Short mmCIF file of C-alpha atoms in Angstrom, two decimals:
data_model
loop_
_atom_site.label_atom_id
_atom_site.label_comp_id
_atom_site.label_asym_id
_atom_site.label_seq_id
_atom_site.Cartn_x
_atom_site.Cartn_y
_atom_site.Cartn_z
CA UNK A 24 91.26 -20.45 -13.13
CA UNK A 25 90.32 -23.17 -11.06
CA UNK A 26 87.68 -25.54 -12.07
CA UNK A 27 85.28 -24.44 -9.14
CA UNK A 28 85.88 -21.25 -10.87
CA UNK A 29 84.32 -22.50 -14.14
CA UNK A 30 80.83 -20.43 -15.24
CA UNK A 31 80.44 -20.88 -18.26
CA UNK A 32 81.15 -23.28 -21.33
CA UNK A 33 82.80 -20.42 -22.32
CA UNK A 34 85.27 -19.97 -19.55
CA UNK A 35 85.71 -23.80 -20.20
CA UNK A 36 86.38 -23.55 -23.31
CA UNK A 37 89.17 -20.67 -22.80
CA UNK A 38 91.12 -22.69 -20.27
CA UNK A 39 92.00 -25.47 -22.41
CA UNK A 40 92.51 -23.02 -25.23
CA UNK A 41 94.73 -21.61 -23.03
CA UNK A 42 96.81 -23.38 -20.77
CA UNK A 43 99.12 -20.67 -20.39
CA UNK A 44 98.13 -16.75 -19.90
CA UNK A 45 99.10 -15.31 -23.43
CA UNK A 46 101.89 -12.26 -23.62
CA UNK A 47 101.11 -9.12 -24.69
CA UNK A 48 102.77 -10.21 -28.48
CA UNK A 49 100.41 -13.31 -28.75
CA UNK A 50 97.18 -10.96 -27.28
CA UNK A 51 98.20 -8.40 -30.51
CA UNK A 52 98.34 -10.59 -33.18
CA UNK A 53 95.01 -12.32 -32.11
CA UNK A 54 94.10 -8.77 -34.01
CA UNK A 55 91.06 -8.80 -30.90
CA UNK A 56 90.39 -11.97 -31.05
CA UNK A 57 90.71 -14.14 -28.23
CA UNK A 58 94.38 -15.33 -28.04
CA UNK A 59 95.05 -19.21 -27.75
CA UNK A 60 98.44 -20.84 -26.61
CA UNK A 61 97.61 -24.11 -27.13
CA UNK A 62 99.86 -25.89 -29.53
CA UNK A 63 96.67 -27.09 -31.79
CA UNK A 64 92.91 -26.91 -31.81
CA UNK A 65 90.04 -27.94 -34.29
CA UNK A 66 85.70 -27.10 -34.38
CA UNK A 67 83.84 -30.28 -35.25
CA UNK A 68 81.00 -29.61 -35.76
CA UNK A 69 77.27 -30.81 -35.65
CA UNK A 70 76.21 -31.88 -39.46
CA UNK A 71 74.79 -29.18 -41.75
CA UNK A 72 75.47 -26.35 -38.85
CA UNK A 73 77.23 -23.34 -40.46
CA UNK A 74 80.70 -22.56 -40.38
CA UNK A 75 82.22 -21.18 -36.67
CA UNK A 76 85.39 -18.81 -37.28
CA UNK A 77 86.69 -18.56 -33.48
CA UNK A 78 86.29 -21.82 -31.17
CA UNK A 79 84.90 -19.35 -28.40
CA UNK A 80 81.72 -18.16 -30.48
CA UNK A 81 80.50 -22.02 -30.73
CA UNK A 82 80.13 -21.53 -26.58
CA UNK A 83 79.39 -18.29 -26.23
CA UNK A 84 76.33 -18.80 -28.26
CA UNK A 85 75.61 -21.81 -26.60
CA UNK A 86 75.60 -19.72 -23.31
CA UNK A 87 73.24 -17.66 -23.98
CA UNK A 88 70.96 -20.48 -25.09
CA UNK A 89 70.93 -22.26 -21.85
CA UNK A 90 68.38 -24.17 -20.69
CA UNK A 91 66.24 -22.36 -16.81
CA UNK A 92 66.79 -26.20 -15.65
CA UNK A 93 70.54 -26.82 -17.10
CA UNK A 94 73.13 -27.89 -14.73
CA UNK A 95 75.89 -29.28 -16.70
CA UNK A 96 76.55 -27.13 -20.00
CA UNK A 97 79.52 -29.50 -21.30
CA UNK A 98 81.61 -32.37 -21.23
CA UNK A 99 85.74 -32.84 -20.99
CA UNK A 100 87.08 -35.97 -22.63
CA UNK A 101 90.87 -36.36 -22.22
CA UNK A 102 92.88 -38.39 -24.49
CA UNK A 103 96.37 -39.71 -23.32
CA UNK A 104 99.11 -40.46 -25.94
CA UNK A 105 102.31 -41.94 -26.24
CA UNK A 106 105.22 -38.84 -25.99
CA UNK A 107 106.78 -40.68 -29.77
CA UNK A 108 103.75 -40.14 -31.39
CA UNK A 109 103.23 -36.60 -34.27
CA UNK A 110 101.69 -34.65 -33.38
CA UNK A 111 99.16 -34.87 -36.69
CA UNK A 112 98.69 -38.04 -36.00
CA UNK A 113 96.85 -37.67 -32.43
CA UNK A 114 94.84 -34.73 -33.92
CA UNK A 115 94.12 -36.87 -36.64
CA UNK A 116 92.72 -39.87 -34.34
CA UNK A 117 90.86 -37.01 -32.05
CA UNK A 118 89.24 -35.48 -35.50
CA UNK A 119 88.52 -39.05 -36.68
CA UNK A 120 86.51 -39.91 -33.19
CA UNK A 121 84.52 -36.42 -33.66
CA UNK A 122 83.65 -36.76 -36.49
CA UNK A 123 82.43 -40.19 -36.43
CA UNK A 124 80.54 -40.57 -33.40
CA UNK A 125 79.83 -37.21 -32.05
CA UNK A 126 78.97 -35.30 -35.05
CA UNK A 127 76.70 -38.03 -36.22
CA UNK A 128 74.96 -38.22 -33.12
CA UNK A 129 74.25 -33.38 -34.16
CA UNK A 130 76.84 -32.91 -31.49
CA UNK A 131 79.57 -30.10 -32.12
CA UNK A 132 83.22 -30.84 -29.78
CA UNK A 133 86.19 -28.44 -29.69
CA UNK A 134 89.66 -30.90 -29.77
CA UNK A 135 92.60 -28.46 -28.03
CA UNK A 136 95.83 -30.04 -28.21
CA UNK A 137 98.17 -30.05 -25.16
CA UNK A 138 102.18 -30.83 -25.77
CA UNK A 139 103.31 -29.79 -21.78
CA UNK A 140 106.73 -31.22 -23.22
CA UNK A 141 106.82 -28.26 -25.30
CA UNK A 142 106.28 -26.06 -21.75
CA UNK A 143 109.43 -28.52 -20.12
CA UNK A 144 107.05 -31.29 -18.35
CA UNK A 145 107.84 -33.99 -19.32
CA UNK A 146 106.18 -36.37 -16.90
CA UNK A 147 102.97 -35.04 -17.87
CA UNK A 148 101.61 -36.85 -21.78
CA UNK A 149 100.54 -34.94 -24.94
CA UNK A 150 96.84 -35.67 -24.67
CA UNK A 151 93.97 -33.88 -26.51
CA UNK A 152 91.10 -32.50 -24.77
CA UNK A 153 87.68 -32.73 -26.33
CA UNK A 154 84.60 -30.16 -25.05
CA UNK A 155 81.02 -30.73 -26.13
CA UNK A 156 77.98 -29.38 -24.90
CA UNK A 157 76.03 -31.37 -23.85
CA UNK A 158 72.74 -30.63 -26.26
CA UNK A 159 72.32 -30.79 -29.62
CA UNK A 160 73.67 -28.48 -32.55
CA UNK A 161 71.01 -27.08 -35.54
CA UNK A 162 71.80 -24.90 -38.02
CA UNK A 163 68.85 -22.60 -35.64
CA UNK A 164 70.57 -23.11 -32.49
CA UNK A 165 71.49 -25.71 -29.52
CA UNK A 166 67.69 -28.03 -29.19
CA UNK A 167 67.39 -31.12 -26.41
CA UNK A 168 70.33 -32.42 -24.36
CA UNK A 169 71.56 -35.00 -26.05
CA UNK A 170 71.09 -38.96 -24.58
CA UNK A 171 74.31 -39.76 -23.75
CA UNK A 172 74.20 -37.05 -21.15
CA UNK A 173 71.33 -38.13 -19.75
CA UNK A 174 73.30 -41.46 -18.40
CA UNK A 175 74.75 -41.30 -14.85
CA UNK A 176 78.82 -40.42 -14.46
CA UNK A 177 80.13 -43.77 -14.43
CA UNK A 178 78.22 -44.97 -17.42
CA UNK A 179 78.62 -42.02 -19.31
CA UNK A 180 82.38 -42.66 -19.23
CA UNK A 181 82.45 -46.22 -19.86
CA UNK A 182 80.62 -45.53 -22.90
CA UNK A 183 82.84 -42.75 -24.33
CA UNK A 184 86.41 -45.01 -23.49
CA UNK A 185 84.71 -47.35 -25.48
CA UNK A 186 83.71 -45.60 -28.45
CA UNK A 187 87.50 -43.74 -28.09
CA UNK A 188 89.02 -47.39 -28.13
CA UNK A 189 86.84 -48.22 -31.84
CA UNK A 190 88.36 -44.49 -33.17
CA UNK A 191 90.79 -45.62 -32.00
CA UNK A 192 91.25 -49.65 -33.95
CA UNK A 193 89.48 -47.93 -36.58
CA UNK A 194 92.67 -44.86 -37.24
CA UNK A 195 94.95 -47.66 -36.77
CA UNK A 196 93.75 -49.76 -39.71
CA UNK A 197 93.46 -46.84 -41.66
CA UNK A 198 97.17 -46.06 -41.07
CA UNK A 199 98.26 -49.38 -43.28
#
């Protein structure tokens, strides 16, 4: 879908989880669930939230609780990596960021790994999208819009980038 056709957070998450259309075999193997064609994915749920079986379940539930005046549903951060970095190291860094900063703020996130080189696109770098609903997430459902998402877009981007740099520094110290 084109960006101007996305009308729900579930549509946005689906677009990231399916960078290409699933084949008939992938649809059959998914057993009735939405097939995922991205390289990898993880849910990092807010502390105290019950497990969720499929990533789209998070966003479907979120869309059902949309506030009448709510304009911004979710944000997408894209973390780019050097092609020579192992896939697991990319996902580890993204999980560290989401787990240490977003989860702590009672925000749930979907991490989706794309490896364009696998599809023959050597020009595009591997990356992970982090799709985060803007409302806090609790066992009882979704609450208020988090203060981070009440800033203007430039300030929000600056804060996210600074936090990502801190996560990368922490990850590099853990790698020895």
